[in-house]
Coordinates of C-alpha atoms in Angstrom, one line a residue:
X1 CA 0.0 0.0 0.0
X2 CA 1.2 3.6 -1.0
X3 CA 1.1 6.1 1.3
X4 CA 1.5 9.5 0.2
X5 CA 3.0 12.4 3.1
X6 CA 2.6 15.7 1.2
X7 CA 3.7 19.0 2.9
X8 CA 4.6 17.3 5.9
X9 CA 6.8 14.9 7.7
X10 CA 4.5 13.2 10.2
X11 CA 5.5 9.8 8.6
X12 CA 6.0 7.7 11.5
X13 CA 2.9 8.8 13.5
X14 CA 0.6 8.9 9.7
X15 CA 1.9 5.4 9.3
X16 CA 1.1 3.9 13.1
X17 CA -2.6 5.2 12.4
X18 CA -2.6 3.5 8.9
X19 CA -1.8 0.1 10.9
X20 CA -4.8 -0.1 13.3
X21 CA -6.6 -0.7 10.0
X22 CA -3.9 -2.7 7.7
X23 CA -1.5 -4.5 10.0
X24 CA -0.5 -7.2 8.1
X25 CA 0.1 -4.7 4.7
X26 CA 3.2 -3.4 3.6
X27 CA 3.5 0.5 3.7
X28 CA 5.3 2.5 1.4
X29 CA 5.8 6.0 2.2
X30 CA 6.1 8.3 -0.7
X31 CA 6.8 12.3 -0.4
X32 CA 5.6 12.8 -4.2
X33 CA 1.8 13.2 -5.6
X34 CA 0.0 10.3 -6.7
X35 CA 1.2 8.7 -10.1
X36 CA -1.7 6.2 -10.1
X37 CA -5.3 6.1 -9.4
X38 CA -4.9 2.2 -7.9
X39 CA -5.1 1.4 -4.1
X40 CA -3.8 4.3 -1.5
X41 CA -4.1 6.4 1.5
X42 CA -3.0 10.1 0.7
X43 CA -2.3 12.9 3.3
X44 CA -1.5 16.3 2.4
X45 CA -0.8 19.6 3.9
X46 CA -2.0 22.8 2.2
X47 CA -0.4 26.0 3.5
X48 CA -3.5 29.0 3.3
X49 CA -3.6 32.8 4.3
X50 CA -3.9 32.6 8.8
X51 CA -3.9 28.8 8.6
X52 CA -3.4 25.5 7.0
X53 CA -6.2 23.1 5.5
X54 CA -5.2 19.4 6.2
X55 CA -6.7 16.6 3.0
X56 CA -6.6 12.8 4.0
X57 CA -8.4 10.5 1.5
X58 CA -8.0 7.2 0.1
X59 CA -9.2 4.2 -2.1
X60 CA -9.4 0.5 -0.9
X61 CA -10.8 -2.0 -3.2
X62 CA -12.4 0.6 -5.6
X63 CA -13.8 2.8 -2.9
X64 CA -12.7 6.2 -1.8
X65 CA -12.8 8.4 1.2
X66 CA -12.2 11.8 2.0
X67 CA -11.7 14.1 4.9
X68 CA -10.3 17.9 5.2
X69 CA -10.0 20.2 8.0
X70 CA -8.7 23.6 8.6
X71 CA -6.6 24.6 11.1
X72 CA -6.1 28.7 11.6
X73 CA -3.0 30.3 12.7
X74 CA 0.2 29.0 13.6
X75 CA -0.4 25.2 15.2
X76 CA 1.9 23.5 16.8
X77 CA 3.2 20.3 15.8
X78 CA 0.9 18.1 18.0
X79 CA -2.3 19.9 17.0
X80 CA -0.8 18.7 13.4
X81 CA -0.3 15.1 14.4
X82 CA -3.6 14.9 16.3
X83 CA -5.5 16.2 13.3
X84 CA -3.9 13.9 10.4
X85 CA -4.5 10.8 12.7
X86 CA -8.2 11.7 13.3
X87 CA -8.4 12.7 9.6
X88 CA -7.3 9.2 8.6
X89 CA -9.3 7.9 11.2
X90 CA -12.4 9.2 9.5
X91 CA -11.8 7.7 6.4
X92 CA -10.5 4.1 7.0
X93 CA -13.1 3.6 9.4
X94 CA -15.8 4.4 6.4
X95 CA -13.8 2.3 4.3
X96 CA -13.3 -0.3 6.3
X97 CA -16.3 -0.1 8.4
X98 CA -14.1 -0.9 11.4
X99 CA -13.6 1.6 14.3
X100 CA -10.6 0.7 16.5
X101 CA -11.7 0.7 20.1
X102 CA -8.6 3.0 21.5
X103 CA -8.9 5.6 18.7
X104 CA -6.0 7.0 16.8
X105 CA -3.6 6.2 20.4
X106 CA -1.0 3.6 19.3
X107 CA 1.4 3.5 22.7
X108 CA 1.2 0.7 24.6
X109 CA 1.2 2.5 27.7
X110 CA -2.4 4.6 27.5
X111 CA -3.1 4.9 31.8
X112 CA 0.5 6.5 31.7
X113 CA -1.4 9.2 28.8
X114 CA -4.5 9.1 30.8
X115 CA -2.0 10.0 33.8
X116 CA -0.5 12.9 32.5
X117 CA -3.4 14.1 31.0
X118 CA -5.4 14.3 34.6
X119 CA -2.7 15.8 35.8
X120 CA -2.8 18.9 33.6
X121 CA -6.3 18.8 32.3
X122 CA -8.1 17.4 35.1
X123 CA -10.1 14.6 34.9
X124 CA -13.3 15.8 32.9
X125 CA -10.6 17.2 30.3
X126 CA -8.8 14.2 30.9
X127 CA -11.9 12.2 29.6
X128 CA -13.2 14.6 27.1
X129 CA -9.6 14.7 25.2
X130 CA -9.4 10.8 25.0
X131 CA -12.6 10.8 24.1
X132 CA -13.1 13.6 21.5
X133 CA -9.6 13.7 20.2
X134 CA -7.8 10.6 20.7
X135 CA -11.5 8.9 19.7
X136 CA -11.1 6.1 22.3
X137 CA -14.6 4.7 23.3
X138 CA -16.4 4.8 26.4
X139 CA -15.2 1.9 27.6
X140 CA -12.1 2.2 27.0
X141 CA -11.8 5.7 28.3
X142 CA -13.4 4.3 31.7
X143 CA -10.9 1.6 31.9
X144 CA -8.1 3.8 31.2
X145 CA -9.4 5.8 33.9
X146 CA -9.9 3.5 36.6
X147 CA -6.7 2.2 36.1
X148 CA -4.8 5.2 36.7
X149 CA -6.9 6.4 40.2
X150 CA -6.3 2.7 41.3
X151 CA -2.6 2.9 40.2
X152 CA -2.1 6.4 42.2
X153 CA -1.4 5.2 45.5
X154 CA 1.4 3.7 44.3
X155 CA 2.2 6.2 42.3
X156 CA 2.9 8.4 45.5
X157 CA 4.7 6.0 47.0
X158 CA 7.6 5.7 44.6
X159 CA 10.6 7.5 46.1
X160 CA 13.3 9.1 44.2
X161 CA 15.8 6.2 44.5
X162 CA 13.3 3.3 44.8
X163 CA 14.3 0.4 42.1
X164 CA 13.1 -3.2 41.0
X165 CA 15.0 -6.0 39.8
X166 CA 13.9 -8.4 37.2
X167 CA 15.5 -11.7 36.6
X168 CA 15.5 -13.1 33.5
X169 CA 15.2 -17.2 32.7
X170 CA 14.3 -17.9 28.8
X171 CA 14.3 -21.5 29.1
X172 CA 10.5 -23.3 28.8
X173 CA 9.6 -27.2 28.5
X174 CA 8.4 -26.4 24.9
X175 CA 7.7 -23.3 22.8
X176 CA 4.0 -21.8 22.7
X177 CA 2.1 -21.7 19.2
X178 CA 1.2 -18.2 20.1
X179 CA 4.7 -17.3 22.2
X180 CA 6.5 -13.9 20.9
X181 CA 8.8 -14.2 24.3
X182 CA 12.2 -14.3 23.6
X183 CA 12.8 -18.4 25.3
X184 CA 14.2 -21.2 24.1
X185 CA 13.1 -25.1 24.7
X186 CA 14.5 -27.6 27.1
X187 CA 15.4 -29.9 23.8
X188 CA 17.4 -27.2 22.7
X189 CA 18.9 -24.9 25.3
X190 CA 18.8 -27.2 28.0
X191 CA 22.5 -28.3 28.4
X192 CA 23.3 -24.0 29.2
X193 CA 21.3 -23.7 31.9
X194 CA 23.7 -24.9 34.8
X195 CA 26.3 -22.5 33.0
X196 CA 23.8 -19.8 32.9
X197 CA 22.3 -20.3 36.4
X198 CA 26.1 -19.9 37.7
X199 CA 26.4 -16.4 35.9
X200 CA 22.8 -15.3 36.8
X201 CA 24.3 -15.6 40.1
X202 CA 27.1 -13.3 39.3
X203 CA 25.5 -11.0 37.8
X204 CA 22.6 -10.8 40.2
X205 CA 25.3 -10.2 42.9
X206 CA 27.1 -7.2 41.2
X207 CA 23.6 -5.8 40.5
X208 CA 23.6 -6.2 44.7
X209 CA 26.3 -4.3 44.7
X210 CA 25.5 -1.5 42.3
X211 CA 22.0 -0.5 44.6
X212 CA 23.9 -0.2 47.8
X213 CA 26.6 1.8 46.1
X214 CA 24.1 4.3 45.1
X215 CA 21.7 4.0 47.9
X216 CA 18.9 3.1 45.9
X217 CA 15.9 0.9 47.4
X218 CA 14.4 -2.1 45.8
X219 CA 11.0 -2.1 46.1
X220 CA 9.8 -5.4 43.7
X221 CA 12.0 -8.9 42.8
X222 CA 10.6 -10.1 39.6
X223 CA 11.5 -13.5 38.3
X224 CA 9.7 -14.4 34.8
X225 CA 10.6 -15.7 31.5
X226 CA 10.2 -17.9 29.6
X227 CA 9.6 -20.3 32.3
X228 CA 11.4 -20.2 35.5
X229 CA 10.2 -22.9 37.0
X230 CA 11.9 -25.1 34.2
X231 CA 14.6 -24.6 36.2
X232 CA 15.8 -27.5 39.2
X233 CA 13.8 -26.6 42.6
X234 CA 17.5 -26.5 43.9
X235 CA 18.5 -24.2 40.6
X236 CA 15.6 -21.8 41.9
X237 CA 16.9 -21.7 45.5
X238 CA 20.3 -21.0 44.0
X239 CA 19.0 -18.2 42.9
X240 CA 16.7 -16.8 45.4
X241 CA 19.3 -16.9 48.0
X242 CA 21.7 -15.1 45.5
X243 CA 19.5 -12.7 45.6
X244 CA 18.8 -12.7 49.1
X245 CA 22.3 -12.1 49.9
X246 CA 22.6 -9.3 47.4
X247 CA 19.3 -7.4 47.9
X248 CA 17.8 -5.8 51.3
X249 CA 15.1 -8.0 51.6
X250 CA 13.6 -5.6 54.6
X251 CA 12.7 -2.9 52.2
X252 CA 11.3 -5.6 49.5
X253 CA 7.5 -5.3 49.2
X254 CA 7.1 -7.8 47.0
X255 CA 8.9 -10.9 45.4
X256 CA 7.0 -12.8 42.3
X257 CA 8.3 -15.5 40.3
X258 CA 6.2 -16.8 37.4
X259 CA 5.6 -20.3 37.9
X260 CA 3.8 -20.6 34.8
X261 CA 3.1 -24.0 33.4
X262 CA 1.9 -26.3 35.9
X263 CA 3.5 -28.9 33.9
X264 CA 7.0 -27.7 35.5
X265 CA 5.7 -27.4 38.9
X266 CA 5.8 -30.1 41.8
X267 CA 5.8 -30.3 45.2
X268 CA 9.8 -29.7 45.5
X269 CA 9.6 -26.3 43.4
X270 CA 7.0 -25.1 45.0
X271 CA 8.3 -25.7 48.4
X272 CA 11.6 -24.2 47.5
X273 CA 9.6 -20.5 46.6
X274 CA 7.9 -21.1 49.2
X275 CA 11.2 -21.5 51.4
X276 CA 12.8 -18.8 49.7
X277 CA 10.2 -16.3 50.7
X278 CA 8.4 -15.7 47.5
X279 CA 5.3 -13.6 48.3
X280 CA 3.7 -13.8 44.7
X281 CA 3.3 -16.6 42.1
X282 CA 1.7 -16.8 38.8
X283 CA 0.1 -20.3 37.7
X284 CA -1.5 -19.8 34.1
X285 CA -3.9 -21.6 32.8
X286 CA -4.1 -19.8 29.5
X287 CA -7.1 -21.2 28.8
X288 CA -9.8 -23.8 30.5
X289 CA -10.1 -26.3 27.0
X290 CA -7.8 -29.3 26.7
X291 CA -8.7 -29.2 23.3
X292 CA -7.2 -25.4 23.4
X293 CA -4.2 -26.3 25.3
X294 CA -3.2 -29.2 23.0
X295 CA -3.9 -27.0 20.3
X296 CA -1.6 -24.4 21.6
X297 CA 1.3 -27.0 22.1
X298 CA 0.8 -26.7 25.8
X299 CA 1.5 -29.7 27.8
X300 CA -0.7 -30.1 30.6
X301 CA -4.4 -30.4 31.0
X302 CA -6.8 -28.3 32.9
X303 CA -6.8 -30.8 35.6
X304 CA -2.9 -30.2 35.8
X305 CA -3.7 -26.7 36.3
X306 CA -6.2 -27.2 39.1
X307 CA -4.1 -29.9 40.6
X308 CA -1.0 -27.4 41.0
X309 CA -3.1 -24.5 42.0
X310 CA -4.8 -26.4 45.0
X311 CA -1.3 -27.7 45.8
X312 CA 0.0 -24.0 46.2
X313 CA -3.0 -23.4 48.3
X314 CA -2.3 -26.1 50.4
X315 CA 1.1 -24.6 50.9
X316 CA 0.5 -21.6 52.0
X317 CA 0.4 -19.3 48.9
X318 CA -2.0 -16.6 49.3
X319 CA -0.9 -14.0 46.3
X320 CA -1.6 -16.1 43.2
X321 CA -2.5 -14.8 39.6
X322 CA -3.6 -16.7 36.7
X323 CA -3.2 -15.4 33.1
X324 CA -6.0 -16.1 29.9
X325 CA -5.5 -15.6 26.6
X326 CA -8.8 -14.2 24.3
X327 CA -8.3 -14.9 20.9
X328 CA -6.4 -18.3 21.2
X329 CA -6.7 -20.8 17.9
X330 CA -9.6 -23.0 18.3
X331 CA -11.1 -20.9 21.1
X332 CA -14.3 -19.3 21.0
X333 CA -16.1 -16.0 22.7
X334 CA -18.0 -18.2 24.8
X335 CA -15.2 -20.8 25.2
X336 CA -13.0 -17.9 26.5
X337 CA -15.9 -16.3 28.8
X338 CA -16.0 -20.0 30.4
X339 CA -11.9 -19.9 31.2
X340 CA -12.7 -16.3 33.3
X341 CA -15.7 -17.7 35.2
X342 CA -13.6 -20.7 36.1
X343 CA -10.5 -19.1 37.2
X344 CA -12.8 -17.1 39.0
X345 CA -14.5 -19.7 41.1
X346 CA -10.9 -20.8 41.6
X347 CA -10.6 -17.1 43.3
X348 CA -6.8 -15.8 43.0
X349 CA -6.1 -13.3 43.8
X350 CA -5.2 -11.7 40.8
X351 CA -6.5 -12.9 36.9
X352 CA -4.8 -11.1 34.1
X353 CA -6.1 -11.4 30.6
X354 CA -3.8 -11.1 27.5
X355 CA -5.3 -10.4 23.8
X356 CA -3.7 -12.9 21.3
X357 CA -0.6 -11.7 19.8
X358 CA -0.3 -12.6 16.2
X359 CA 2.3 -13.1 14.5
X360 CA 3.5 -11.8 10.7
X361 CA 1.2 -13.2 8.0
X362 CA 1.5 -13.1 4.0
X363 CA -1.5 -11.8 3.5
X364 CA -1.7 -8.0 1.8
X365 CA -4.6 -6.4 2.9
X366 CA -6.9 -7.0 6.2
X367 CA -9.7 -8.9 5.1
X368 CA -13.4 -8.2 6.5
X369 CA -13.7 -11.5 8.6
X370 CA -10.5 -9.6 10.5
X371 CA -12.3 -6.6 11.5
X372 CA -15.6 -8.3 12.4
X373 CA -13.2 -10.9 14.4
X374 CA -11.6 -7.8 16.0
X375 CA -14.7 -6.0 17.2
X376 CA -16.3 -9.3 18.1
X377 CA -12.8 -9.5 20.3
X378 CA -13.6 -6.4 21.8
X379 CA -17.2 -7.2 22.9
X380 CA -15.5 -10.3 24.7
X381 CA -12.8 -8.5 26.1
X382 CA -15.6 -6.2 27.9
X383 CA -18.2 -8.8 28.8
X384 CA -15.1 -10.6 30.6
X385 CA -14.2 -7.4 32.5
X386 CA -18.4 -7.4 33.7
X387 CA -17.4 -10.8 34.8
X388 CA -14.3 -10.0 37.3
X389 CA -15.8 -6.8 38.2
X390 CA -19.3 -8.6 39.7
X391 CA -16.8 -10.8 41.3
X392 CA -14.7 -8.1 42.9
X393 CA -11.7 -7.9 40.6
X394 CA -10.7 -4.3 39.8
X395 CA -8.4 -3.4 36.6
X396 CA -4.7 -2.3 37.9
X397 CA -2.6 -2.7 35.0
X398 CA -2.8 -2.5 31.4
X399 CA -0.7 -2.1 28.4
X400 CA -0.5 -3.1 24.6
X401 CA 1.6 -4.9 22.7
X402 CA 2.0 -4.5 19.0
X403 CA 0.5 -7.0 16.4
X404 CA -2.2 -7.8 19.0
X405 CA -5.5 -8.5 17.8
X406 CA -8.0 -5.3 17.5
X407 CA -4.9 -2.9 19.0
X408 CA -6.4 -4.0 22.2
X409 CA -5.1 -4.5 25.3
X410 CA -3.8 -7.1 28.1
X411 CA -5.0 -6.2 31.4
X412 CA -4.5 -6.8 34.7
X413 CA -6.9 -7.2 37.9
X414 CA -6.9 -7.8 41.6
X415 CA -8.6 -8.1 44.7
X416 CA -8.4 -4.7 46.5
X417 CA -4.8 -5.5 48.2
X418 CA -3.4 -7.7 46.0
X419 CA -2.0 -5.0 43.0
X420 CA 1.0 -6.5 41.3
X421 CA 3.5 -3.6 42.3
X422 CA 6.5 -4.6 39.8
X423 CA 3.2 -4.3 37.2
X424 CA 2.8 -0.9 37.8
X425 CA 6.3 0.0 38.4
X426 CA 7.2 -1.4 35.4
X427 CA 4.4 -0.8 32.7
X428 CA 3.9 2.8 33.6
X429 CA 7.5 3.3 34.2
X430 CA 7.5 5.0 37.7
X431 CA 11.4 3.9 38.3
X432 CA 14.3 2.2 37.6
X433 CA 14.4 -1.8 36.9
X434 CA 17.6 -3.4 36.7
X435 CA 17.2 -6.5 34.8
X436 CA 19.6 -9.6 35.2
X437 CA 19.8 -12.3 32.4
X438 CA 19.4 -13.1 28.9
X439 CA 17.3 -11.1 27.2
X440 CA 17.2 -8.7 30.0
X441 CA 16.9 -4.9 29.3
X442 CA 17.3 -2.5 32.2
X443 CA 15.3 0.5 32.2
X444 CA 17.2 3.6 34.0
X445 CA 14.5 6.3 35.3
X446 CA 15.2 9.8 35.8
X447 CA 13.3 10.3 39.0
X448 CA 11.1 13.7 37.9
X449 CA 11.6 13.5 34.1
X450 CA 10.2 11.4 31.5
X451 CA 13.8 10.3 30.6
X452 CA 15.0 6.7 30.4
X453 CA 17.7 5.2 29.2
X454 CA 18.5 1.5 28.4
X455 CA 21.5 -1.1 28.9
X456 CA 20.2 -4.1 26.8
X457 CA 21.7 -7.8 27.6
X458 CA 23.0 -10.1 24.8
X459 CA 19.4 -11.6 23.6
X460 CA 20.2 -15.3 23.8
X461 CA 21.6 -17.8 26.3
X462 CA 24.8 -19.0 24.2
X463 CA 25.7 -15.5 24.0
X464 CA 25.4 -14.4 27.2
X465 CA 27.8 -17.5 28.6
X466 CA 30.2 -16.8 26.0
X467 CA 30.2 -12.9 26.4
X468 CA 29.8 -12.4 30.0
X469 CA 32.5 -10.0 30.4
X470 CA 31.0 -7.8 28.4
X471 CA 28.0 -7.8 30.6
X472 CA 29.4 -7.2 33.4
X473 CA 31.3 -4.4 31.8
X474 CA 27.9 -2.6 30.7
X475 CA 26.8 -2.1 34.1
X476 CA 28.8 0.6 34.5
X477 CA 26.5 2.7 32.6
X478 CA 23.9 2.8 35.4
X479 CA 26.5 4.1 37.9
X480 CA 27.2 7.3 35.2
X481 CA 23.6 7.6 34.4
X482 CA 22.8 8.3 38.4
X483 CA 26.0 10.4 38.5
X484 CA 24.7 12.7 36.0
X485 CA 21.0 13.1 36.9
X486 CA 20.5 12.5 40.6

């Protein structure tokens, strides 16, 4: 697909507004009028006397569109942006006949927006500008609202020099149909992990000492993955006691590992979290359909699930979230509205549903089964967050990933008290998160400034054995990034 930027150079954000439509079609910027009359999305902007008049139109399949609207005096380059997206908006949605739930908004972080927004707006501007400008719906509005007044407490709380650390393991039994995750299968990875565990170690233990050097406080211990509990129960007490001796547990408010798949869970590993003082685990279902899960290449059964979840109970885990996926192959609206009611009767304390992911496809253009599957997604999605709400859940989380279905979103909700604090640290980016491991990218927060910085880890296992030096070495950029700002 062409796409034509005339008398401006909003290409990136024009382009981002074109996807919510066509996200499996290749774009092709041009800077040049038209030199056909086939398929294309065309934006212009037309310099007049006290103003400028802004032209989107285009043609899909044989049909056109247009939109124009004027601007007077001198705007700035927001006012600009904001107009060309809901411009283009206008059109593709006539075309298309699909109207993206979050508007012309394509961050992943939209309670951060909704944030800000209350902040210097108040809330009923707050509302009207997602609403009227952004174009975000109702109910999406309300959600990003709620979200940010439930995330505010916590939002206060963040000190200047609080931290999190997140410890990366990449190794699962088998790889997900659906999984985007950077982690690697037992089958083929698994002869690296006592090397990597050893180095984890290390690292986790120089990461120790960097937060007492600078007199920072970790607030959140996040393990996740891939799978951690792939790992040996004694592997996983390796590392929680590295971690123990490295971090001030006394100031830790919380300390999660993702336990996952219950096929990698037993008695032993679960004791050893226990043992090691792990407040928060995650056991996820996914879905409540054996025919789902095999589906999905997950191997374990629901009554796997159950099994494990009871056994956690029974040892004294009282913090447990369970994720869903809406949109899985082979599942349907209903078959998805039966996992929520069930992992609600199971009652953790906190269920977080993911939208499906998906991943590149050859096909050109979007067809019209896609946007009647998207807004059929949407209806779901809500209908599922009438579920948890009527059984106390609230929303505390959410974000968006790219390439999910619709543009929509993966949110998280709780019982009052049991808000996943790493979760909100980490999605609306409230401080700093050193991150240990493969894959690992830490995030380095100026403390009053939307500024961040990142030190990114070698991607894969193999490399970060054979290159460990080198990561050790990078971590002397967080000791120059606090000597500069703080």
């Amino acid at each position: 697909m062409n796409l034509y930027l005339i008398g401006h150079a909003f290409d990136y954000e024009t382009e981002k507004v074109v996807k919510l439509f066509l996200p499996e079609t290749p774009i092709t910027r041009l800077h040049e009028a038209p030199a056909d009359d086939g398929d294309r999305i065309e934006t212009r902007r037309i310099p007049e006397t006290g103003g400028c008049v802004f032209v989107c139109c285009a043609q899909l399949d044989g049909r056109t569109a247009r939109r124009t609207r004027r601007l007077d005096g001198e705007p700035d380059d927001k006012a600009c942006e904001l107009t060309i997206g809901a411009l283009l908006y206008g059109v593709l949605a006539e075309l298309t006949g699909y109207e993206p739930p979050w508007g012309i908004l394509t961050g992943v972080r939209p309670t951060k927006l909704m944030r800000s927004l209350v902040e210097t707006l108040g809330q009923e501007g707050a509302v009207r500008r997602f609403r009227d400008v952004d174009l975000v719906t109702p109910e999406k509005t309300r959600l990003a609202l709620s979200v940010a007044q439930r995330q505010q407490p916590v939002v206060l709380s963040n000190g200047k020099m609080s931290c999190s650390v997140y410890v990366s393991i990449p190794f699962c039994p088998t790889r997900c149909s659906y999984c985007s995750f950077v982690s690697h299968s037992i089958e083929q990875a698994g002869k690296l992990i006592p090397d990597y565990v050893e180095l984890l170690c290390g690292e986790i233990a120089s990461t120790g000492a960097i937060i007492r050097a600078l007199g920072l406080v970790c607030e959140s211990v996040y393990i996740g993955g891939g799978t951690p509990t792939t790992l040996t129960a004694p592997q996983l007490t390796r590392i929680a006691r590295a971690l123990r001796g490295a971090l001030d547990f006394g100031q830790v408010r919380e300390f999660t590992v993702e336990a996952g798949r219950p096929d990698t869970l037993d008695r032993e590993k679960l004791e050893a979290l226990r043992d090691a003082g792990v407040s928060r685990i995650s056991i996820n279902p996914q879905t409540f359909s054996d025919a789902v899960l095999a589906r999905i290449g997950r191997r374990h059964s629901v009554a796997d699930t159950i099994e494990m979840y009871e056994l956690a109970r029974s040892l004294g885990f009282d913090n447990i979230n369970m994720d869903l996926i809406a949109g899985l192959p082979g599942d349907s609206r209903e078959g998805h509205l039966d996992s929520v009611r069930r992992a609600i009767g199971l009652a953790p304390e906190n269920i977080t549903v993911h939208t499906l992911t998906r991943k590149r496809a050859s096909r050109i253009v979007t067809s019209r089964e896609d946007y009647e599957r998207a807004a059929d997604m949407a209806r779901t999605l809500d209908d599922g967050a009438n579920l948890l709400d009527k059984a106390g859940y609230g929303p505390y989380y959410l974000y968006r990933q790219t390439g999910s279905l619709g543009n929509l979103e993966n949110v998280g909700y709780a019982k009052p008290g049991f808000d996943c604090l790493y979760n909100i640290y980490m999605m609306e980016e409230l401080h700093t998160v050193l991150a240990c491991g493969a894959g690992a990218v830490t995030r380095l927060k100026h403390w009053n400034e939307n500024l961040i910085e990142r030190v990114y880890n070698f991607k894969y296992p193999y490399e970060y054995i054979s290159r460990y030096p080198i990561v050790e070495q990078k971590k002397a950029q967080i000791a120059a990034f606090y000597e500069k700002y703080f």
